[in-house]
Amino acid sequence: MKLFKKILIANRGEIALRIIRACREMGIETAVVYSDIDKNTLPVRLADEAICIGPALSAQSYLNIPAIISAAEITDAEAIHPGYGFLAENPHFVEACTASRISFIGPSAENIRVGGDKARMRQLMKRRGVPIVPGSNNRIVDEREALEIAKKIGFPVILKASTGGGGKGMRIVHEEKDFIQMYHIAQKEAFAAFGNGDLYIEKYISEMRHIEIQLLADNKGNIVHLGERDCSIQRRHQKLIEEAPYVFSNPRFRKKLGDLAIKVAKAMKYRNAGTVEFILDKDNQIYFMEINTRIQVEHPVTEMITNFDIVKEQIKLAAGKTLSISQKDVKFSGHSMECRVNAEDPERFVPSPGTISLFVPPGGHGVRTDTAAYSGWTVPAHYDSLIAKVVVHGRDRNEAIVKMRRVLNEFIIEGIKTTIPFYLKILDDPDFISGNFNTHFIENKR
Ligand code: MV4
């Protein structure tokens, strides 16, 4: 089957450039959309065409569905890659693409809807025999019912927003007496953030690791997994360091988790690239958490250890190609680690936008720096503060850590503050080095 002649990229920054690179190697032309403030960016310069879609404010540019569909029509693009964030998990956008006979490079609108309804996913997983954290099973009607469920599970419990993500509408409740109040706070927060105040309840797992499986699925129901990533090093629900494999992984663990992730994807007739997130508790029990229906920021660590190009695979799958990879073709080699470099004050994590006076990315063997930054570029305050992903590959975890230290030390970024000094501290932490950490590592170190 013929692939696309031209793809429109509905994103900015490093991921837009990442997609341009994949397209270029596949002989596919690229058009990129940009906002006024992004005029002087690398994706705009390096794509075959660039279309201005509006002002800096995301709501009027990167989230503007009619403007993006028009850009695809004007450039005669047959497909749109949404990257991550912005419209990547908006089912209405997928439907707008379909209505204009443009292929969306990603899952179906239905996949995104089902995956975005976390409470419904729990129900579906329970029916399919995928382990879930003990908790609520149906839509919670009112606070009284919620309290009864919480008492049955036993405290502490965690309240989560049904249509949420990113920690908004999330509350840990340690004691019965605080429950009703917390329930209302979480509900209000969820409604304000997502326009939906529905919550669900889970037993709170006090020490968890966040382990996720990368999947690729074609339109015929063939699914392979590309192994796991450990994304436990996070702060305020933002991942900071991701690595593959999980430090204590082994072929049996990987097969168990991979098979479970495939079961999740089969249950929802999932297609294209996706990620199934799991909670791993301190007794090594595995629970399904949620599915991410997009290419993720941390996909490069999987690419480093499997040697597959996930964005190229996404494009082939969206063009209707059958998966060319079978599970036995997936081989894992060495260890990879990613540090997300943000334009932020490394002490207080507040954004540090401004002009980068000097930018010299690191290099060398086993090093990949995904960035759209350059000397003289001004980091705008309007968007996410991620400016570079430093990814290394070593024969083992220790080699990856040693390399990451070397690489972050040679990375020159002047004119703005970045989180590099923060990472250098983590890389010297004995608990990080030994692999003895969970999702509360950062807060426990303060
Ligand atoms: C949990 C949990 C404990 N038990 N679920 C989910 C999204 C991710 N960003 C954090 N999540 C968590 N889910 C159960 N059943 C602990 C976390 C969690 C967390 C929760 C509240 C405040 C800070 C947190 C930091 C890391 C993980």
XYZ file of C-alpha atoms and ligand atoms in Angstrom:
473
model
C 0.000 0.000 0.000
C 1.129 3.509 -0.847
C 2.035 5.770 2.067
C 1.147 9.450 2.226
C 2.571 12.020 -0.185
C 2.349 14.843 2.354
C 1.736 15.076 6.103
C 0.648 18.139 8.064
C 2.192 18.431 11.506
C -0.196 20.003 14.011
C 2.359 20.704 16.708
C 5.481 22.698 17.553
C 8.917 22.373 19.152
C 10.950 19.195 19.427
C 8.101 16.814 18.553
C 7.271 18.733 15.351
C 10.930 18.420 14.344
C 10.947 14.737 15.371
C 8.020 14.091 12.996
C 9.600 16.128 10.159
C 12.715 13.943 10.452
C 10.727 10.710 10.197
C 8.807 12.009 7.181
C 11.963 13.170 5.411
C 13.550 9.740 5.737
C 10.353 8.142 4.411
C 10.215 10.463 1.377
C 7.039 12.117 2.644
C 6.624 15.877 2.218
C 5.840 17.939 5.309
C 3.783 20.984 6.119
C 3.856 22.406 9.618
C 1.430 24.797 11.293
C 2.730 27.592 13.526
C 1.526 30.477 15.652
C 2.749 34.072 15.244
C 5.270 33.705 18.048
C 6.717 30.491 16.548
C 7.614 32.084 13.204
C 11.372 31.791 13.816
C 11.442 28.153 14.908
C 13.272 25.174 13.466
C 10.174 23.187 12.431
C 9.000 26.192 10.381
C 12.409 26.444 8.749
C 12.905 22.728 8.134
C 9.465 21.613 6.955
C 8.755 21.796 3.226
C 5.938 24.254 3.934
C 4.724 26.235 6.934
C 1.296 27.740 7.499
C 0.579 30.393 10.121
C -2.668 29.477 11.890
C -3.068 32.288 14.413
C -1.731 34.160 17.437
C 0.488 32.786 20.195
C -2.443 31.838 22.434
C -2.889 28.055 21.978
C -6.680 28.299 21.972
C -6.450 30.385 18.823
C -3.694 28.445 17.054
C -2.542 24.917 18.031
C -6.003 24.124 19.446
C -7.920 25.775 16.602
C -9.468 22.833 14.744
C -10.931 24.750 11.753
C -7.612 26.594 11.193
C -5.654 23.320 11.232
C -8.080 21.501 8.915
C -7.882 24.493 6.547
C -4.079 24.339 6.644
C -4.239 20.664 5.637
C -6.624 21.483 2.790
C -4.554 24.424 1.544
C -1.348 22.350 1.541
C -3.076 19.270 0.116
C -1.866 17.142 3.028
C -3.419 13.673 3.141
C -2.719 13.098 6.822
C -2.189 15.003 10.072
C 0.221 14.045 12.829
C -0.872 15.700 16.087
C 2.283 15.001 18.155
C 1.521 15.037 21.908
C -0.555 17.527 23.892
C -2.721 20.082 22.031
C -5.214 18.108 19.860
C -3.538 14.707 20.127
C -6.293 13.211 22.303
C -9.289 15.190 21.115
C -11.878 12.864 19.517
C -13.628 15.836 17.877
C -10.414 16.647 16.048
C -10.138 13.062 14.780
C -13.731 13.307 13.515
C -13.025 16.680 11.864
C -10.090 15.064 10.034
C -12.238 12.131 8.919
C -15.021 14.472 7.741
C -12.463 16.280 5.566
C -11.058 12.958 4.321
C -7.743 13.521 6.063
C -6.076 10.581 7.838
C -5.384 11.157 11.531
C -2.048 9.602 12.485
C -3.123 8.040 15.746
C -5.921 5.964 17.238
C -9.634 6.162 16.352
C -11.922 8.778 17.897
C -13.632 5.900 19.728
C -10.276 4.671 21.124
C -9.623 8.171 22.490
C -13.136 8.455 23.977
C -12.986 5.076 25.702
C -9.398 5.604 26.886
C -10.278 9.057 28.209
C -13.080 7.740 30.402
C -11.003 6.262 33.219
C -13.935 4.987 35.259
C -15.357 3.167 32.220
C -11.904 1.727 31.452
C -11.753 0.271 34.979
C -15.079 -1.476 34.351
C -13.945 -2.805 30.973
C -10.646 -4.049 32.423
C -12.392 -5.772 35.314
C -14.673 -7.640 32.884
C -11.655 -8.696 30.798
C -9.670 -9.949 33.775
C -7.021 -7.214 33.717
C -6.073 -6.467 37.347
C -7.211 -3.067 38.605
C -6.651 -1.392 41.973
C -9.589 -2.169 44.326
C -12.071 0.685 44.079
C -15.330 1.921 42.608
C -16.775 0.014 39.653
C -19.629 2.140 38.422
C -20.404 5.807 38.055
C -20.598 7.273 41.565
C -23.992 8.826 42.139
C -23.386 10.941 45.252
C -21.075 11.607 48.188
C -22.857 9.126 50.475
C -22.366 6.289 48.034
C -18.753 7.418 47.553
C -18.128 7.297 51.298
C -19.642 3.792 51.527
C -17.298 2.593 48.761
C -14.302 4.246 50.467
C -15.158 2.586 53.793
C -15.489 -0.783 52.073
C -12.084 -0.447 50.359
C -10.480 0.931 53.521
C -8.468 4.117 53.968
C -6.293 5.600 52.587
C -8.081 6.005 49.258
C -7.356 8.194 46.258
C -10.017 10.156 44.394
C -9.385 10.621 40.686
C -11.218 12.517 37.957
C -13.004 10.171 35.520
C -12.049 12.243 32.493
C -8.912 13.664 34.050
C -5.190 13.454 33.945
C -2.194 15.394 35.145
C -3.203 15.136 38.789
C -6.063 17.633 38.594
C -9.049 16.520 40.634
C -6.843 13.999 42.418
C -6.935 13.774 46.221
C -5.544 11.297 48.707
C -7.876 10.776 51.672
C -6.268 9.226 54.758
C -9.207 9.283 57.155
C -12.958 8.856 56.974
C -13.613 12.227 58.635
C -11.970 14.125 55.732
C -13.653 12.195 52.952
C -16.752 14.269 52.151
C -14.817 17.541 52.146
C -12.061 16.116 49.902
C -14.682 14.619 47.622
C -16.185 18.050 46.988
C -12.815 19.720 46.489
C -11.769 17.068 43.958
C -15.133 17.277 42.193
C -14.909 21.083 41.835
C -11.334 20.879 40.620
C -12.217 18.177 38.075
C -15.158 20.171 36.802
C -13.085 23.351 36.468
C -10.313 21.521 34.593
C -12.262 19.073 32.413
C -15.871 20.290 32.412
C -16.820 17.033 34.136
C -16.819 16.506 37.891
C -17.218 12.717 37.856
C -14.782 10.946 40.161
C -13.748 7.386 40.842
C -12.133 5.878 43.903
C -9.118 3.609 44.256
C -7.294 2.160 47.219
C -4.252 4.404 47.680
C -1.037 2.519 46.902
C 1.515 4.289 49.091
C 4.689 3.167 47.344
C 4.247 2.659 43.639
C 6.362 2.624 40.554
C 4.919 3.918 37.312
C 5.708 1.326 34.642
C 4.266 1.591 31.150
C 4.240 -0.556 28.017
C 4.634 0.810 24.494
C 2.260 -0.768 21.969
C 1.894 -0.762 18.203
C -1.389 -1.978 16.717
C -2.593 -2.238 13.142
C -6.135 -2.000 11.786
C -6.476 -5.788 11.592
C -5.966 -6.411 15.298
C -2.286 -7.350 15.229
C -0.553 -5.903 18.272
C 3.052 -5.974 19.462
C 4.628 -4.448 22.532
C 8.025 -2.757 22.613
C 8.686 -3.424 26.276
C 8.373 -1.280 29.355
C 9.533 2.127 30.545
C 9.938 3.196 34.149
C 8.567 6.717 34.551
C 8.592 6.855 38.351
C 10.827 9.934 38.616
C 8.200 12.633 38.448
C 7.276 15.867 40.179
C 3.751 17.227 40.429
C 2.614 14.661 37.850
C 5.254 15.775 35.347
C 7.668 13.045 34.389
C 11.297 14.124 34.718
C 13.432 11.048 33.999
C 12.260 7.987 32.083
C 14.215 4.838 31.417
C 13.972 1.531 29.628
C 14.083 -1.193 30.682
C 12.746 -1.063 34.267
C 15.844 -1.642 36.414
C 14.451 -4.848 37.975
C 12.866 -6.180 34.781
C 13.397 -9.658 33.386
C 11.956 -11.541 30.400
C 9.157 -13.075 32.499
C 8.101 -9.734 34.000
C 8.218 -8.096 30.565
C 6.111 -10.817 28.973
C 3.550 -10.648 31.766
C 3.211 -6.862 31.505
C 3.363 -6.891 27.693
C 0.650 -9.548 27.446
C -1.548 -7.566 29.842
C -1.072 -4.375 27.810
C -2.005 -6.256 24.628
C -5.114 -7.570 26.385
C -6.061 -3.985 27.273
C -5.591 -2.881 23.648
C -7.542 -5.877 22.267
C -10.451 -5.166 24.609
C -10.859 -1.715 23.066
C -9.909 -2.617 19.466
C -7.019 -0.197 19.805
C -5.039 0.884 16.771
C -1.810 2.798 16.065
C 0.752 3.596 18.822
C -0.383 3.669 22.435
C 0.907 3.255 25.948
C -0.612 1.264 28.781
C 0.336 2.584 32.226
C 0.554 0.280 35.214
C 1.037 0.696 38.932
C 3.658 -1.645 40.388
C 3.322 -1.798 44.173
C 6.051 -2.668 46.669
C 4.986 -6.335 46.673
C 5.379 -6.381 42.869
C 1.629 -6.538 42.285
C 0.635 -5.085 38.922
C -2.485 -2.996 38.357
C -3.787 -1.354 35.211
C -3.826 2.449 35.605
C -4.755 4.008 32.255
C -4.043 4.050 28.530
C -2.403 7.000 26.773
C -3.715 7.315 23.257
C -0.839 9.306 21.748
C 2.867 9.290 20.964
C 4.500 10.088 24.277
C 7.298 12.485 25.169
C 9.391 9.549 26.434
C 9.048 7.337 23.326
C 12.786 7.742 22.443
C 13.997 5.527 25.312
C 12.043 2.646 23.766
C 13.451 3.470 20.333
C 16.976 3.361 21.768
C 16.643 -0.176 23.174
C 14.515 -1.694 20.392
C 15.887 0.168 17.360
C 12.360 0.764 16.003
C 11.295 4.244 14.891
C 7.902 4.598 16.562
C 6.873 7.684 14.554
C 7.618 5.903 11.253
C 5.594 2.928 12.491
C 2.704 5.269 13.399
C 2.710 6.682 9.865
C 2.736 3.227 8.244
C -0.059 2.026 10.533
C -2.187 5.136 9.825
C -1.761 4.450 6.091
C -3.408 1.082 6.708
C -0.302 -1.081 6.530
C -0.243 -4.378 8.354
C 2.262 -4.522 11.220
C 5.544 -5.611 9.691
C 6.915 -6.550 13.115
C 5.928 -9.663 15.027
C 6.617 -10.029 18.741
C 9.597 -12.306 18.158
C 11.264 -9.581 16.032
C 11.315 -7.259 19.032
C 14.758 -7.540 20.644
C 15.953 -5.452 23.547
C 19.473 -4.165 23.812
C 21.156 -2.184 26.588
C 19.682 0.562 28.718
C 18.322 3.981 27.821
C 17.525 7.038 29.925
C 15.901 10.376 29.117
C 16.091 13.679 31.020
C 13.510 16.293 30.105
C 15.319 19.634 30.088
C 12.902 22.441 30.895
C 13.327 26.211 30.694
C 12.706 26.487 34.438
C 14.451 27.592 37.590
C 15.948 24.295 38.880
C 15.298 25.288 42.520
C 11.696 26.425 42.293
C 10.514 24.884 38.988
C 8.972 28.156 37.822
C 9.190 28.869 34.076
C 12.262 30.752 32.855
C 11.352 31.922 29.358
C 13.639 34.276 27.434
C 16.325 34.381 24.793
C 18.909 31.606 24.675
C 22.178 33.436 24.048
C 24.205 30.282 23.518
C 22.962 26.745 22.861
C 25.401 23.875 22.270
C 23.734 20.459 22.486
C 25.790 17.465 23.617
C 26.876 14.630 21.360
C 28.979 11.513 21.225
C 28.352 7.793 21.134
C 24.908 6.672 22.298
C 23.575 10.212 22.654
C 20.419 11.671 21.151
C 19.211 15.196 21.836
C 15.684 15.923 20.630
C 15.284 19.690 20.599
C 14.135 22.555 18.429
C 16.152 25.142 20.370
C 19.161 27.063 18.986
C 21.394 29.998 19.929
C 19.393 33.201 19.616
C 15.975 31.554 19.904
C 13.542 32.999 22.422
C 11.631 30.465 24.540
C 8.059 31.782 24.602
C 6.123 31.854 27.879
C 2.974 30.621 26.149
C 3.692 26.905 25.931
C 5.148 23.960 27.824
C 8.669 24.695 29.072
C 10.258 21.503 27.625
C 13.162 22.642 25.435
C 15.230 19.481 24.999
C 15.125 15.769 25.662
C 18.528 14.333 26.374
C 18.485 10.612 25.672
C 21.402 8.251 26.190
C 21.993 4.573 25.510
C 24.490 2.392 27.359
C 25.185 -1.319 27.500
C 23.761 -1.331 31.017
C 22.085 1.096 33.422
C 25.334 2.181 35.012
C 26.837 3.064 31.643
C 23.689 5.055 30.829
C 23.960 6.992 34.107
C 27.674 7.734 33.599
C 26.949 8.887 30.059
C 23.998 11.045 31.142
C 26.236 12.832 33.684
C 28.876 13.464 31.021
C 26.284 14.659 28.517
C 24.429 17.038 30.864
C 27.756 18.512 31.967
C 28.722 19.356 28.399
C 25.306 20.740 27.410
C 25.698 24.546 27.137
C 22.525 26.615 27.540
C 23.072 30.297 28.370
C 20.599 33.145 28.832
C 17.849 31.178 30.562
C 17.673 28.862 33.554
C 17.207 25.139 32.936
C 16.599 22.046 35.045
C 20.006 20.547 34.141
C 21.567 21.223 37.618
C 18.614 19.421 39.213
C 19.235 16.304 37.080
C 22.936 16.303 37.928
C 21.978 16.042 41.617
C 19.569 13.148 40.995
C 22.225 11.298 38.964
C 24.520 11.311 42.031
C 21.837 10.156 44.455
C 22.624 6.680 45.882
C 18.939 5.667 45.858
C 18.585 6.680 42.221
C 21.794 4.861 41.313
C 20.705 1.667 43.093
C 17.221 1.797 41.556
C 15.674 2.174 45.005
C 12.924 4.700 44.258
C 9.212 5.145 43.663
C 6.951 7.918 42.365
C 7.540 9.932 45.563
C 11.332 10.036 45.133
C 11.521 13.784 44.410
C 9.167 14.938 47.192
C 10.917 12.609 49.685
C 14.296 14.191 48.912
C 13.152 17.733 49.773
C -2.180 6.480 42.351
C -1.347 6.565 43.479
C -1.582 5.693 44.510
N -2.586 4.797 44.439
N -3.176 5.561 42.320
C -1.771 8.765 39.041
C -1.336 9.749 38.037
C 0.038 10.050 38.423
N 0.477 11.292 37.921
C -0.031 10.003 39.932
N -0.946 8.996 40.204
C -1.032 8.251 41.318
N -1.996 7.294 41.300
C -3.357 4.753 43.357
N -4.357 3.879 43.316
C -0.350 7.553 43.509
C -0.214 8.411 42.444
C 0.788 9.443 42.622
C 0.483 10.639 43.319
C -0.792 10.912 43.796
C -1.059 12.083 44.475
C -0.038 13.021 44.703
C 1.236 12.780 44.231
C 1.502 11.597 43.533
C 2.789 11.365 43.039
C 3.044 10.219 42.341
C 2.043 9.263 42.147
